[in-house]
mmCIF file with all atom_site columns, C-alpha atoms in Angstrom:
data_model
loop_
_atom_site.group_PDB
_atom_site.id
_atom_site.type_symbol
_atom_site.label_atom_id
_atom_site.label_alt_id
_atom_site.label_comp_id
_atom_site.label_asym_id
_atom_site.label_entity_id
_atom_site.label_seq_id
_atom_site.pdbx_PDB_ins_code
_atom_site.Cartn_x
_atom_site.Cartn_y
_atom_site.Cartn_z
_atom_site.occupancy
_atom_site.B_iso_or_equiv
_atom_site.pdbx_formal_charge
_atom_site.auth_seq_id
_atom_site.auth_comp_id
_atom_site.auth_asym_id
_atom_site.auth_atom_id
_atom_site.pdbx_PDB_model_num
ATOM 1   C CA . MET M 1 1   ? -0.062  0.037   -0.036 1.00 46.00 ? 10  MET M CA 1
ATOM 2   C CA . ASN M 1 2   ? 1.217   3.399   -0.909 1.00 45.00 ? 11  ASN M CA 1
ATOM 3   C CA . PRO M 1 3   ? 1.759   5.406   2.403  1.00 49.00 ? 12  PRO M CA 1
ATOM 4   C CA . ILE M 1 4   ? 0.579   8.554   0.825  1.00 50.00 ? 13  ILE M CA 1
ATOM 5   C CA . ASN M 1 5   ? -2.769  7.166   -0.020 1.00 48.00 ? 14  ASN M CA 1
ATOM 6   C CA . ALA M 1 6   ? -3.195  5.211   3.158  1.00 50.00 ? 15  ALA M CA 1
ATOM 7   C CA . THR M 1 7   ? -6.177  6.112   5.329  1.00 53.00 ? 16  THR M CA 1
ATOM 8   C CA . LEU M 1 8   ? -5.601  6.074   9.074  1.00 45.00 ? 17  LEU M CA 1
ATOM 9   C CA . HIS M 1 9   ? -8.578  4.682   11.103 1.00 54.00 ? 18  HIS M CA 1
ATOM 10  C CA . SER M 1 10  ? -9.016  5.339   14.799 1.00 54.00 ? 19  SER M CA 1
ATOM 11  C CA . GLU M 1 11  ? -8.555  1.596   15.600 1.00 55.00 ? 20  GLU M CA 1
ATOM 12  C CA . ASP M 1 12  ? -5.000  1.906   14.031 1.00 56.00 ? 21  ASP M CA 1
ATOM 13  C CA . LEU M 1 13  ? -3.811  4.715   16.306 1.00 55.00 ? 22  LEU M CA 1
ATOM 14  C CA . PRO M 1 14  ? -1.640  3.770   19.274 1.00 62.00 ? 23  PRO M CA 1
ATOM 15  C CA . ILE M 1 15  ? -3.149  4.067   22.625 1.00 65.00 ? 24  ILE M CA 1
ATOM 16  C CA . PRO M 1 16  ? -0.716  4.561   25.518 1.00 63.00 ? 25  PRO M CA 1
ATOM 17  C CA . LEU M 1 17  ? -0.602  1.692   28.129 1.00 63.00 ? 26  LEU M CA 1
ATOM 18  C CA . GLY M 1 18  ? -2.680  2.353   31.210 1.00 67.00 ? 27  GLY M CA 1
ATOM 19  C CA . VAL M 1 19  ? -5.325  4.391   29.507 1.00 71.00 ? 28  VAL M CA 1
ATOM 20  C CA . PRO M 1 20  ? -8.760  3.317   30.597 1.00 79.00 ? 29  PRO M CA 1
ATOM 21  C CA . MET M 1 21  ? -10.903 2.008   27.766 1.00 86.00 ? 30  MET M CA 1
ATOM 22  C CA . GLU M 1 22  ? -14.679 1.405   27.308 1.00 92.00 ? 31  GLU M CA 1
ATOM 23  C CA . ILE M 1 23  ? -15.947 -2.189  27.066 1.00 93.00 ? 32  ILE M CA 1
ATOM 24  C CA . THR M 1 24  ? -19.150 -2.782  25.081 1.00 95.00 ? 33  THR M CA 1
ATOM 25  C CA . MET M 1 25  ? -20.782 -6.244  24.545 1.00 94.00 ? 34  MET M CA 1
ATOM 26  C CA . GLU M 1 26  ? -24.001 -6.363  22.610 1.00 95.00 ? 35  GLU M CA 1
ATOM 27  C CA . ALA M 1 27  ? -26.231 -9.524  22.251 1.00 95.00 ? 36  ALA M CA 1
ATOM 28  C CA . VAL M 1 28  ? -23.186 -11.955 22.518 1.00 94.00 ? 37  VAL M CA 1
ATOM 29  C CA . THR M 1 29  ? -23.828 -15.577 22.452 1.00 94.00 ? 38  THR M CA 1
ATOM 30  C CA . CYS M 1 30  ? -21.021 -18.108 22.638 1.00 92.00 ? 39  CYS M CA 1
ATOM 31  C CA . THR M 1 31  ? -21.526 -21.803 22.073 1.00 89.00 ? 40  THR M CA 1
ATOM 32  C CA . LEU M 1 32  ? -18.703 -24.232 22.807 1.00 86.00 ? 41  LEU M CA 1
ATOM 33  C CA . GLY M 1 33  ? -18.936 -27.854 22.061 1.00 85.00 ? 42  GLY M CA 1
ATOM 34  C CA . GLY M 1 34  ? -22.563 -27.663 21.351 1.00 87.00 ? 43  GLY M CA 1
ATOM 35  C CA . ILE M 1 35  ? -23.302 -26.014 24.790 1.00 89.00 ? 44  ILE M CA 1
ATOM 36  C CA . THR M 1 36  ? -24.419 -22.355 24.931 1.00 92.00 ? 45  THR M CA 1
ATOM 37  C CA . VAL M 1 37  ? -22.113 -20.801 27.530 1.00 90.00 ? 46  VAL M CA 1
ATOM 38  C CA . LEU M 1 38  ? -23.239 -17.173 27.030 1.00 92.00 ? 47  LEU M CA 1
ATOM 39  C CA . LYS M 1 39  ? -26.663 -16.354 25.723 1.00 93.00 ? 48  LYS M CA 1
ATOM 40  C CA . ASN M 1 40  ? -27.600 -12.826 24.551 1.00 95.00 ? 49  ASN M CA 1
ATOM 41  C CA . VAL M 1 41  ? -25.231 -10.984 26.870 1.00 94.00 ? 50  VAL M CA 1
ATOM 42  C CA . THR M 1 42  ? -25.190 -7.203  26.776 1.00 96.00 ? 51  THR M CA 1
ATOM 43  C CA . CYS M 1 43  ? -23.077 -4.923  29.029 1.00 94.00 ? 52  CYS M CA 1
ATOM 44  C CA . HIS M 1 44  ? -21.279 -1.512  28.889 1.00 96.00 ? 53  HIS M CA 1
ATOM 45  C CA . ILE M 1 45  ? -18.403 -0.738  31.130 1.00 94.00 ? 54  ILE M CA 1
ATOM 46  C CA . ALA M 1 46  ? -17.411 2.850   31.166 1.00 94.00 ? 55  ALA M CA 1
ATOM 47  C CA . PRO M 1 47  ? -13.590 3.739   31.048 1.00 90.00 ? 56  PRO M CA 1
ATOM 48  C CA . GLY M 1 48  ? -11.986 3.846   34.433 1.00 87.00 ? 57  GLY M CA 1
ATOM 49  C CA . THR M 1 49  ? -14.752 1.632   36.072 1.00 88.00 ? 58  THR M CA 1
ATOM 50  C CA . ILE M 1 50  ? -13.440 -0.940  38.509 1.00 87.00 ? 59  ILE M CA 1
ATOM 51  C CA . TRP M 1 51  ? -15.582 -4.250  38.063 1.00 86.00 ? 60  TRP M CA 1
ATOM 52  C CA . GLY M 1 52  ? -15.530 -7.820  38.636 1.00 87.00 ? 61  GLY M CA 1
ATOM 53  C CA . LEU M 1 53  ? -17.278 -10.949 37.804 1.00 87.00 ? 62  LEU M CA 1
ATOM 54  C CA . ILE M 1 54  ? -19.000 -13.009 40.446 1.00 90.00 ? 63  ILE M CA 1
ATOM 55  C CA . GLY M 1 55  ? -20.970 -16.312 39.878 1.00 90.00 ? 64  GLY M CA 1
ATOM 56  C CA . PRO M 1 56  ? -20.931 -20.008 40.465 1.00 91.00 ? 65  PRO M CA 1
ATOM 57  C CA . ASN M 1 57  ? -18.649 -22.419 38.442 1.00 87.00 ? 66  ASN M CA 1
ATOM 58  C CA . GLY M 1 58  ? -20.090 -22.871 34.998 1.00 86.00 ? 67  GLY M CA 1
ATOM 59  C CA . ALA M 1 59  ? -21.756 -19.485 34.949 1.00 89.00 ? 68  ALA M CA 1
ATOM 60  C CA . GLY M 1 60  ? -19.744 -18.211 31.940 1.00 90.00 ? 69  GLY M CA 1
ATOM 61  C CA . LYS M 1 61  ? -17.248 -15.944 33.688 1.00 90.00 ? 70  LYS M CA 1
ATOM 62  C CA . SER M 1 62  ? -14.189 -17.363 32.098 1.00 88.00 ? 71  SER M CA 1
ATOM 63  C CA . THR M 1 63  ? -16.063 -17.515 28.611 1.00 90.00 ? 72  THR M CA 1
ATOM 64  C CA . TRP M 1 64  ? -16.989 -13.782 28.989 1.00 91.00 ? 73  TRP M CA 1
ATOM 65  C CA . LEU M 1 65  ? -13.291 -12.790 29.620 1.00 89.00 ? 74  LEU M CA 1
ATOM 66  C CA . ARG M 1 66  ? -11.862 -15.078 26.904 1.00 89.00 ? 75  ARG M CA 1
ATOM 67  C CA . SER M 1 67  ? -14.425 -13.518 24.323 1.00 91.00 ? 76  SER M CA 1
ATOM 68  C CA . LEU M 1 68  ? -13.250 -9.969  25.382 1.00 89.00 ? 77  LEU M CA 1
ATOM 69  C CA . LEU M 1 69  ? -9.625  -10.933 25.018 1.00 88.00 ? 78  LEU M CA 1
ATOM 70  C CA . GLY M 1 70  ? -10.258 -12.469 21.466 1.00 88.00 ? 79  GLY M CA 1
ATOM 71  C CA . LEU M 1 71  ? -9.133  -15.934 22.747 1.00 86.00 ? 80  LEU M CA 1
ATOM 72  C CA . ILE M 1 72  ? -12.647 -17.236 21.563 1.00 87.00 ? 81  ILE M CA 1
ATOM 73  C CA . SER M 1 73  ? -14.936 -15.739 18.944 1.00 83.00 ? 82  SER M CA 1
ATOM 74  C CA . PRO M 1 74  ? -18.529 -15.301 19.886 1.00 77.00 ? 83  PRO M CA 1
ATOM 75  C CA . PHE M 1 75  ? -21.184 -17.191 17.930 1.00 84.00 ? 84  PHE M CA 1
ATOM 76  C CA . SER M 1 76  ? -23.142 -14.005 17.476 1.00 91.00 ? 85  SER M CA 1
ATOM 77  C CA . GLY M 1 77  ? -23.112 -10.409 18.718 1.00 93.00 ? 86  GLY M CA 1
ATOM 78  C CA . PHE M 1 78  ? -20.677 -7.582  19.002 1.00 92.00 ? 87  PHE M CA 1
ATOM 79  C CA . ILE M 1 79  ? -17.739 -6.822  21.277 1.00 94.00 ? 88  ILE M CA 1
ATOM 80  C CA . LYS M 1 80  ? -15.529 -3.642  21.372 1.00 93.00 ? 89  LYS M CA 1
ATOM 81  C CA . ILE M 1 81  ? -12.816 -2.852  23.774 1.00 91.00 ? 90  ILE M CA 1
ATOM 82  C CA . GLY M 1 82  ? -11.628 0.716   23.205 1.00 89.00 ? 91  GLY M CA 1
ATOM 83  C CA . PRO M 1 83  ? -11.542 1.200   19.320 1.00 89.00 ? 92  PRO M CA 1
ATOM 84  C CA . TRP M 1 84  ? -10.927 -2.511  18.842 1.00 89.00 ? 93  TRP M CA 1
ATOM 85  C CA . ASN M 1 85  ? -12.954 -5.638  18.025 1.00 90.00 ? 94  ASN M CA 1
ATOM 86  C CA . PRO M 1 86  ? -11.524 -8.722  19.592 1.00 90.00 ? 95  PRO M CA 1
ATOM 87  C CA . THR M 1 87  ? -12.370 -10.901 16.643 1.00 88.00 ? 96  THR M CA 1
ATOM 88  C CA . ARG M 1 88  ? -9.986  -8.887  14.400 1.00 89.00 ? 97  ARG M CA 1
ATOM 89  C CA . GLN M 1 89  ? -7.705  -7.047  16.743 1.00 88.00 ? 98  GLN M CA 1
ATOM 90  C CA . ALA M 1 90  ? -7.070  -9.407  19.766 1.00 87.00 ? 99  ALA M CA 1
ATOM 91  C CA . ARG M 1 91  ? -3.395  -8.785  19.750 1.00 84.00 ? 100 ARG M CA 1
ATOM 92  C CA . LYS M 1 92  ? -3.808  -5.107  20.291 1.00 84.00 ? 101 LYS M CA 1
ATOM 93  C CA . ILE M 1 93  ? -6.322  -5.657  23.019 1.00 84.00 ? 102 ILE M CA 1
ATOM 94  C CA . ARG M 1 94  ? -4.110  -8.175  24.842 1.00 82.00 ? 103 ARG M CA 1
ATOM 95  C CA . GLN M 1 95  ? -1.233  -5.614  24.722 1.00 80.00 ? 104 GLN M CA 1
ATOM 96  C CA . HIS M 1 96  ? -3.376  -3.372  27.045 1.00 78.00 ? 105 HIS M CA 1
ATOM 97  C CA . CYS M 1 97  ? -5.193  -5.964  29.170 1.00 78.00 ? 106 CYS M CA 1
ATOM 98  C CA . THR M 1 98  ? -3.978  -8.686  31.529 1.00 70.00 ? 107 THR M CA 1
ATOM 99  C CA . ALA M 1 99  ? -6.038  -11.575 32.692 1.00 73.00 ? 108 ALA M CA 1
ATOM 100 C CA . LEU M 1 100 ? -4.847  -14.447 34.729 1.00 66.00 ? 109 LEU M CA 1
ATOM 101 C CA . LEU M 1 101 ? -7.104  -17.379 33.504 1.00 70.00 ? 110 LEU M CA 1
ATOM 102 C CA . SER M 1 102 ? -6.174  -20.434 35.478 1.00 64.00 ? 111 SER M CA 1
ATOM 103 C CA . PRO M 1 103 ? -5.881  -23.823 33.891 1.00 61.00 ? 112 PRO M CA 1
ATOM 104 C CA . ASN M 1 104 ? -6.839  -26.575 36.528 1.00 57.00 ? 113 ASN M CA 1
ATOM 105 C CA . GLY M 1 105 ? -4.064  -27.113 39.005 1.00 60.00 ? 114 GLY M CA 1
ATOM 106 C CA . LEU M 1 106 ? -1.176  -25.118 37.567 1.00 66.00 ? 115 LEU M CA 1
ATOM 107 C CA . TYR M 1 107 ? -1.465  -22.010 39.687 1.00 66.00 ? 116 TYR M CA 1
ATOM 108 C CA . ASP M 1 108 ? -2.260  -23.908 42.855 1.00 72.00 ? 117 ASP M CA 1
ATOM 109 C CA . HIS M 1 109 ? 1.337   -25.016 42.924 1.00 79.00 ? 118 HIS M CA 1
ATOM 110 C CA . LEU M 1 110 ? 2.921   -21.570 42.279 1.00 82.00 ? 119 LEU M CA 1
ATOM 111 C CA . THR M 1 111 ? 3.855   -18.858 44.872 1.00 87.00 ? 120 THR M CA 1
ATOM 112 C CA . ALA M 1 112 ? 2.718   -15.327 44.384 1.00 87.00 ? 121 ALA M CA 1
ATOM 113 C CA . GLU M 1 113 ? 6.123   -14.320 43.109 1.00 88.00 ? 122 GLU M CA 1
ATOM 114 C CA . GLU M 1 114 ? 6.159   -17.235 40.665 1.00 88.00 ? 123 GLU M CA 1
ATOM 115 C CA . HIS M 1 115 ? 2.799   -16.160 39.281 1.00 84.00 ? 124 HIS M CA 1
ATOM 116 C CA . LEU M 1 116 ? 4.207   -12.666 38.679 1.00 88.00 ? 125 LEU M CA 1
ATOM 117 C CA . GLU M 1 117 ? 7.266   -14.155 37.064 1.00 87.00 ? 126 GLU M CA 1
ATOM 118 C CA . LEU M 1 118 ? 5.217   -16.350 34.773 1.00 84.00 ? 127 LEU M CA 1
ATOM 119 C CA . VAL M 1 119 ? 3.101   -13.556 33.473 1.00 83.00 ? 128 VAL M CA 1
ATOM 120 C CA . ALA M 1 120 ? 5.995   -11.363 33.008 1.00 86.00 ? 129 ALA M CA 1
ATOM 121 C CA . ARG M 1 121 ? 7.749   -14.038 30.890 1.00 83.00 ? 130 ARG M CA 1
ATOM 122 C CA . ILE M 1 122 ? 4.539   -14.587 28.795 1.00 80.00 ? 131 ILE M CA 1
ATOM 123 C CA . TRP M 1 123 ? 4.650   -10.921 28.032 1.00 81.00 ? 132 TRP M CA 1
ATOM 124 C CA . HIS M 1 124 ? 8.481   -10.897 27.341 1.00 84.00 ? 133 HIS M CA 1
ATOM 125 C CA . MET M 1 125 ? 9.411   -8.420  30.019 1.00 86.00 ? 134 MET M CA 1
ATOM 126 C CA . PRO M 1 126 ? 13.139  -7.931  30.697 1.00 88.00 ? 135 PRO M CA 1
ATOM 127 C CA . ARG M 1 127 ? 14.147  -9.848  33.946 1.00 86.00 ? 136 ARG M CA 1
ATOM 128 C CA . THR M 1 128 ? 15.664  -6.778  35.648 1.00 87.00 ? 137 THR M CA 1
ATOM 129 C CA . ILE M 1 129 ? 12.330  -4.790  35.171 1.00 89.00 ? 138 ILE M CA 1
ATOM 130 C CA . VAL M 1 130 ? 10.331  -7.844  36.431 1.00 88.00 ? 139 VAL M CA 1
ATOM 131 C CA . MET M 1 131 ? 12.318  -8.349  39.570 1.00 87.00 ? 140 MET M CA 1
ATOM 132 C CA . SER M 1 132 ? 12.318  -4.744  40.449 1.00 89.00 ? 141 SER M CA 1
ATOM 133 C CA . ARG M 1 133 ? 8.346   -4.591  39.982 1.00 88.00 ? 142 ARG M CA 1
ATOM 134 C CA . ILE M 1 134 ? 7.813   -7.685  41.985 1.00 87.00 ? 143 ILE M CA 1
ATOM 135 C CA . LYS M 1 135 ? 9.825   -6.290  44.941 1.00 85.00 ? 144 LYS M CA 1
#
């Protein structure tokens, strides 16, 4: 593409790390293995809001987070985090968001420091920075 004729879209602009972003989910349904895990979920979270998910096992909390991070695609509906759609721009979203989604058993055997080191390694952070931040 000729850079002179390129059109810059808002979703292509860099967003500094740490900037609060809006989360929008409209009529999202996720079906995994023939089971509907999320059904017609709609929510809006304003930038800077502190929020959490509470519910029993199997309620869809992890599926909800995975769909926001672009780790799974919704069967239907629309999701947007900041200017990005997780189906098309998951990598950009994951550069700004961190979630610790625990596979069964792994995190039960790690110390708090080991958890932090693991996440830092996943994000390819330099060891000197990691150790200073952990302390």
